[in-house]
Amino acid sequence: MSDGRLWWGVSGVCLIACLVSSQLSSTDITSTLDANCSSINITECTACPPGAFPNNDTESCFCCSSGSCTNTSECLPCASGYYQPQSTQATCLPCPRGFYTNSTGSVMCQSCQAGFFSNETASMFCPPCEKGFFSAGQNVTQCEPCPLGSFCNTTRCTGCVVCTQGKESLKVGSIECTPCHPGMYKGPEDHKCLYCQDSEYQENWGGERCHVCPVDHYCPTPDISPISCPEDAFCPTGSTEPRYCMETFLRKAGDSCKLAPLTIMLLVVCAVVLIFGVICVVRKQKRRSEQQYVIGFSPKSPLLHRQQSSSPVYGITYDAEPVYAGW
């Protein structure tokens, strides 16, 4: 009697456990429940595969057709942005920066390709680099701006394009190059636009080189076209302004200045006046000398006569002018 009660008690507990486990398990049981199920086969318990983790460590049981119960873990796949390379792990791992995964149950994360980046963990995708930025390698956490002298006008750039001749970019992260202003140029070896020299000109936008101001022209500023030289001036190569001869006195003669007719006339008149004045002075001086000679005055003492008389006394010559002799 006691053995019969024990058998019916064990059978009832097993039946109730099998009914409860059949509701928790996702497995569709097609076999008929065995009333004689009296043991649990724990050797058939399976662990969560890679890319999955147990749901709160719960377990579900169901009755097998063989009359034993199998104990399995209820596993969930890793969500997008997470991965788990090993089995029997309690949690999933987030993808590090520079990596991503856009599917569930991933066992590994994928690398962000060139032109893309990922600066957050558990990324489900890698955003592309914006215009003016680039990433040249894989697993990039942030895009780099284009340096000076280069640009990128599309997204997902793996590198920046260097500005061509006559164009420049003066800020980092440029999406386009701007042409050089008139009066400036940019050659193949230059990194930015440079100013032309004073004797040169460049009147166009996007100039690649400057030109020397031609002969018979002058260039006051490098950003305008050469201006024709006036007829009364001369402009050699590289002139910044016309050169005039001295007005009235000089006039243009090829690449130099020569005396004007009025200047020649004035010089002749001045020379004639000077010569005439010299002649007058000489003649006047000569006339005065002749007059003094006729009168007989000495230039040293006009009171004394030029001719001296001999004294009959003692035969001594003396001046005709009386001389004071004392007492």
Coordinates of C-alpha atoms in Angstrom, one line a residue:
M1 CA 0.0 0.0 0.0
S2 CA 2.8 2.4 0.8
D3 CA 4.7 1.4 -2.4
G4 CA 1.6 2.2 -4.5
R5 CA 1.2 5.7 -2.9
L6 CA 4.9 6.5 -3.4
W7 CA 4.7 5.5 -7.1
W8 CA 1.7 7.6 -7.7
G9 CA 3.3 10.6 -5.9
V10 CA 6.4 10.5 -8.0
S11 CA 4.4 10.0 -11.2
G12 CA 2.3 13.0 -10.4
V13 CA 5.3 15.3 -9.7
C14 CA 7.0 14.4 -12.9
L15 CA 3.8 14.9 -14.9
I16 CA 3.2 18.4 -13.4
A17 CA 6.9 19.4 -14.1
C18 CA 6.6 18.2 -17.7
L19 CA 3.4 20.2 -18.2
V20 CA 5.0 23.4 -16.8
S21 CA 8.2 22.9 -18.8
S22 CA 6.2 22.4 -22.0
Q23 CA 4.8 25.9 -21.7
L24 CA 8.2 27.5 -21.1
S25 CA 10.1 25.7 -23.9
S26 CA 10.0 26.9 -27.5
T27 CA 10.3 23.3 -28.7
D28 CA 7.2 21.8 -30.2
I29 CA 6.5 18.6 -28.4
T30 CA 4.9 16.1 -30.7
S31 CA 5.3 13.0 -28.7
T32 CA 2.8 11.8 -26.2
L33 CA 3.6 12.5 -22.5
D34 CA 4.8 9.4 -20.8
A35 CA 3.2 8.9 -17.4
N36 CA 6.2 6.7 -16.4
C37 CA 8.7 9.7 -16.7
S38 CA 10.5 9.4 -13.4
S39 CA 14.1 10.7 -14.0
I40 CA 15.9 13.8 -15.4
N41 CA 18.9 13.3 -17.7
I42 CA 21.2 16.2 -16.8
T43 CA 23.9 15.0 -19.1
E44 CA 22.0 16.3 -22.1
C45 CA 22.1 20.0 -20.9
T46 CA 23.5 22.3 -23.6
A47 CA 25.3 25.6 -23.1
C48 CA 24.5 28.9 -25.0
P49 CA 26.4 28.9 -28.3
P50 CA 28.7 31.8 -29.3
G51 CA 26.7 34.9 -30.2
A52 CA 24.1 34.2 -27.5
F53 CA 23.6 34.5 -23.8
P54 CA 21.2 32.9 -21.2
N55 CA 18.0 34.7 -20.4
N56 CA 18.4 35.5 -16.7
D57 CA 20.0 32.0 -16.2
T58 CA 16.5 30.3 -16.4
E59 CA 16.1 26.7 -17.4
S60 CA 13.2 24.9 -19.0
C61 CA 12.4 21.1 -18.9
F62 CA 10.4 19.0 -21.2
C63 CA 9.6 15.3 -21.2
C64 CA 11.2 13.1 -23.8
S65 CA 9.6 10.2 -25.6
S66 CA 12.1 8.0 -23.9
G67 CA 10.6 8.8 -20.6
S68 CA 13.4 11.1 -19.3
C69 CA 13.6 14.9 -19.1
T70 CA 16.3 17.1 -20.6
N71 CA 17.5 20.2 -18.9
T72 CA 18.4 23.0 -21.4
S73 CA 19.2 26.7 -21.1
E74 CA 17.0 29.3 -22.8
C75 CA 19.4 31.5 -24.9
L76 CA 18.9 34.8 -26.6
P77 CA 21.0 36.1 -29.5
C78 CA 23.3 39.2 -29.1
A79 CA 21.6 42.4 -30.3
S80 CA 23.0 44.6 -33.1
G81 CA 26.1 46.4 -32.0
Y82 CA 27.1 43.6 -29.6
Y83 CA 29.0 40.3 -30.1
Q84 CA 30.2 37.3 -28.1
P85 CA 33.0 35.1 -29.5
Q86 CA 32.7 32.5 -26.7
S87 CA 30.0 30.1 -25.5
T88 CA 28.6 29.9 -21.9
Q89 CA 29.0 33.6 -21.4
A90 CA 26.5 35.5 -19.3
T91 CA 26.6 38.8 -21.3
C92 CA 27.4 40.1 -24.8
L93 CA 30.2 42.5 -25.5
P94 CA 29.8 45.9 -27.2
C95 CA 31.7 46.6 -30.4
P96 CA 34.6 48.9 -29.7
R97 CA 35.1 52.2 -31.5
G98 CA 36.1 51.8 -35.1
F99 CA 34.0 48.6 -35.4
Y100 CA 30.4 47.7 -35.9
T101 CA 27.9 44.9 -36.4
N102 CA 24.4 45.3 -37.9
S103 CA 23.1 41.8 -37.3
T104 CA 22.0 39.8 -34.2
G105 CA 23.9 36.9 -32.8
S106 CA 27.3 38.1 -34.0
V107 CA 30.4 36.4 -32.9
M108 CA 32.7 39.2 -34.0
C109 CA 32.5 42.9 -35.1
Q110 CA 33.4 44.2 -38.5
S111 CA 35.9 47.0 -39.2
C112 CA 34.9 50.4 -40.4
Q113 CA 36.3 50.8 -43.9
A114 CA 38.2 53.8 -45.3
G115 CA 36.0 56.8 -45.7
F116 CA 33.9 55.8 -42.7
F117 CA 34.3 56.1 -38.9
S118 CA 32.8 55.1 -35.6
N119 CA 33.5 57.1 -32.5
E120 CA 31.0 55.2 -30.2
T121 CA 30.9 51.7 -28.8
A122 CA 28.1 49.2 -29.7
S123 CA 27.8 50.8 -33.1
M124 CA 25.4 49.2 -35.5
F125 CA 26.9 51.0 -38.6
C126 CA 29.8 53.3 -39.5
P127 CA 28.8 56.8 -40.6
P128 CA 30.5 58.2 -43.7
C129 CA 33.0 61.1 -43.5
E130 CA 31.4 64.4 -44.3
K131 CA 32.5 66.7 -47.1
G132 CA 35.9 68.3 -46.4
F133 CA 36.9 65.3 -44.2
F134 CA 38.5 62.0 -44.9
S135 CA 39.7 58.7 -43.4
A136 CA 42.5 56.8 -45.2
G137 CA 42.5 53.5 -43.2
Q138 CA 40.3 51.1 -41.4
N139 CA 39.0 51.1 -37.8
V140 CA 39.0 54.9 -37.7
T141 CA 37.3 56.6 -34.8
Q142 CA 37.1 60.1 -36.4
C143 CA 37.7 61.7 -39.8
E144 CA 40.5 64.1 -40.4
P145 CA 39.9 67.5 -42.1
C146 CA 41.5 68.2 -45.4
P147 CA 44.7 70.2 -44.9
L148 CA 45.4 73.6 -46.5
G149 CA 45.7 73.5 -50.3
S150 CA 43.4 70.5 -50.7
F151 CA 39.7 69.8 -50.7
C152 CA 37.0 67.0 -50.7
N153 CA 33.6 67.8 -52.2
T154 CA 31.9 64.4 -51.5
T155 CA 31.2 62.2 -48.5
R156 CA 33.2 59.0 -47.8
C157 CA 36.5 60.5 -49.0
T158 CA 39.5 58.3 -48.5
G159 CA 41.8 61.2 -49.3
C160 CA 41.8 64.9 -50.3
V161 CA 42.5 66.4 -53.7
V162 CA 45.3 69.0 -54.0
C163 CA 44.2 72.3 -55.6
T164 CA 45.3 72.8 -59.1
Q165 CA 47.4 75.7 -60.4
G166 CA 45.7 79.0 -60.1
K167 CA 43.5 77.9 -57.2
E168 CA 43.9 77.6 -53.4
S169 CA 42.1 76.7 -50.2
L170 CA 42.9 78.8 -47.2
K171 CA 41.2 76.8 -44.5
V172 CA 41.2 73.2 -43.3
G173 CA 38.2 71.1 -44.2
S174 CA 37.6 72.8 -47.5
I175 CA 35.0 71.4 -49.9
E176 CA 36.3 73.4 -52.9
C177 CA 39.2 75.5 -54.2
T178 CA 38.9 79.2 -55.0
P179 CA 40.7 80.8 -57.9
C180 CA 43.5 83.3 -57.3
H181 CA 42.4 87.0 -57.4
P182 CA 43.7 89.3 -60.1
G183 CA 47.2 90.4 -59.3
M184 CA 48.0 87.0 -57.8
Y185 CA 49.2 83.7 -59.1
K186 CA 49.8 80.1 -58.0
G187 CA 52.3 77.9 -59.8
P188 CA 52.8 74.1 -59.6
E189 CA 55.2 74.3 -56.7
D190 CA 53.2 76.9 -54.7
H191 CA 50.9 76.0 -51.8
K192 CA 48.9 79.2 -52.0
C193 CA 48.3 82.2 -54.2
L194 CA 51.2 84.8 -54.2
Y195 CA 51.2 88.5 -55.2
C196 CA 52.8 89.6 -58.4
Q197 CA 55.8 92.0 -58.3
D198 CA 55.4 95.7 -59.0
S199 CA 56.8 95.4 -62.5
E200 CA 54.4 92.5 -63.4
Y201 CA 50.7 92.1 -64.0
Q202 CA 48.0 89.4 -63.9
E203 CA 44.5 90.7 -64.7
N204 CA 42.6 87.3 -64.8
W205 CA 41.1 85.1 -62.1
G206 CA 43.0 81.9 -61.5
G207 CA 46.3 83.0 -62.9
E208 CA 49.1 80.5 -62.9
R209 CA 51.9 83.0 -63.4
C210 CA 52.5 86.8 -63.7
H211 CA 53.7 88.6 -66.9
V212 CA 56.3 91.4 -67.1
C213 CA 54.8 94.8 -68.2
P214 CA 55.8 95.1 -71.9
V215 CA 57.7 98.0 -73.5
D216 CA 55.7 101.2 -74.4
H217 CA 53.3 100.3 -71.6
Y218 CA 53.1 100.8 -67.8
C219 CA 51.4 98.9 -65.1
P220 CA 50.5 101.0 -62.0
T221 CA 49.0 97.9 -60.2
P222 CA 49.5 94.2 -60.9
D223 CA 45.7 93.5 -61.1
I224 CA 45.0 95.5 -64.3
S225 CA 46.0 95.2 -67.9
P226 CA 49.0 97.2 -69.1
I227 CA 48.3 100.8 -70.1
S228 CA 49.7 102.4 -73.3
C229 CA 52.4 104.9 -72.8
P230 CA 51.6 108.5 -73.7
E231 CA 53.3 109.9 -76.8
D232 CA 55.2 112.5 -74.9
A233 CA 56.6 110.0 -72.4
F234 CA 58.7 106.8 -72.7
C235 CA 58.0 103.5 -70.9
P236 CA 60.7 100.8 -70.9
T237 CA 59.9 97.1 -70.0
G238 CA 58.6 96.7 -66.5
S239 CA 57.5 100.3 -66.0
T240 CA 55.1 101.1 -63.3
E241 CA 54.4 104.7 -64.5
P242 CA 55.3 106.8 -67.6
R243 CA 58.5 108.9 -67.5
Y244 CA 58.3 112.4 -68.8
C245 CA 61.0 114.8 -70.0
M246 CA 61.3 118.2 -68.3
E247 CA 58.5 120.3 -69.7
T248 CA 59.4 123.2 -72.0
F249 CA 63.2 122.5 -71.8
L250 CA 63.3 118.9 -72.9
R251 CA 61.4 116.6 -75.2
K252 CA 61.2 112.9 -75.9
A253 CA 63.7 111.4 -78.4
G254 CA 63.3 107.6 -78.5
D255 CA 64.2 106.2 -75.1
S256 CA 65.8 109.4 -73.8
C257 CA 65.2 113.1 -73.6
K258 CA 66.9 115.9 -75.7
L259 CA 66.9 119.7 -75.6
A260 CA 63.8 121.4 -76.9
P261 CA 64.1 124.2 -79.6
L262 CA 63.1 126.8 -77.1
T263 CA 65.8 125.7 -74.7
I264 CA 68.4 125.9 -77.5
M265 CA 67.2 129.4 -78.3
L266 CA 67.5 130.5 -74.7
L267 CA 70.9 129.1 -74.4
V268 CA 72.0 130.9 -77.6
V269 CA 70.6 134.2 -76.3
C270 CA 72.2 133.7 -73.0
A271 CA 75.5 133.0 -74.6
V272 CA 75.3 136.1 -76.8
V273 CA 74.4 138.3 -73.9
L274 CA 77.3 136.9 -71.9
I275 CA 79.8 137.4 -74.7
F276 CA 78.5 140.9 -75.3
G277 CA 78.8 141.7 -71.6
V278 CA 82.3 140.4 -71.5
I279 CA 83.3 142.5 -74.5
C280 CA 81.8 145.6 -73.0
V281 CA 83.7 145.1 -69.7
V282 CA 86.9 144.6 -71.6
R283 CA 86.5 147.7 -73.8
K284 CA 85.5 149.8 -70.8
Q285 CA 88.6 148.7 -68.9
K286 CA 90.8 149.4 -71.9
R287 CA 89.4 152.9 -72.4
R288 CA 90.0 153.8 -68.8
S289 CA 93.6 152.6 -69.0
E290 CA 94.2 154.8 -72.1
Q291 CA 92.7 157.9 -70.4
Q292 CA 95.0 157.4 -67.4
Y293 CA 98.0 157.1 -69.7
V294 CA 97.3 160.3 -71.5
I295 CA 96.9 162.4 -68.4
G296 CA 100.2 161.0 -67.0
F297 CA 99.0 159.9 -63.6
S298 CA 100.6 156.9 -62.1
P299 CA 98.4 154.3 -61.0
K300 CA 100.3 154.2 -57.7
S301 CA 100.1 157.9 -56.9
P302 CA 97.9 160.0 -59.1
L303 CA 99.3 163.2 -57.5
L304 CA 102.8 162.5 -59.0
H305 CA 103.6 163.1 -62.6
R306 CA 104.8 160.4 -64.7
Q307 CA 107.7 162.4 -65.9
Q308 CA 110.4 163.3 -63.4
S309 CA 112.7 166.3 -63.7
S310 CA 116.4 166.4 -62.8
S311 CA 117.5 168.9 -60.3
P312 CA 120.4 171.1 -61.6
V313 CA 121.8 171.1 -58.1
Y314 CA 123.9 168.2 -57.2
G315 CA 122.6 166.3 -60.2
I316 CA 119.9 164.6 -58.0
T317 CA 116.5 163.7 -59.5
Y318 CA 113.6 164.6 -57.4
D319 CA 109.8 164.9 -57.8
A320 CA 108.2 168.0 -58.9
E321 CA 105.8 167.9 -56.0
P322 CA 107.1 170.0 -53.1
V323 CA 108.3 168.0 -50.2
Y324 CA 108.2 169.1 -46.6
A325 CA 111.7 169.3 -45.2
G326 CA 111.2 170.4 -41.6
W327 CA 112.4 173.7 -40.2

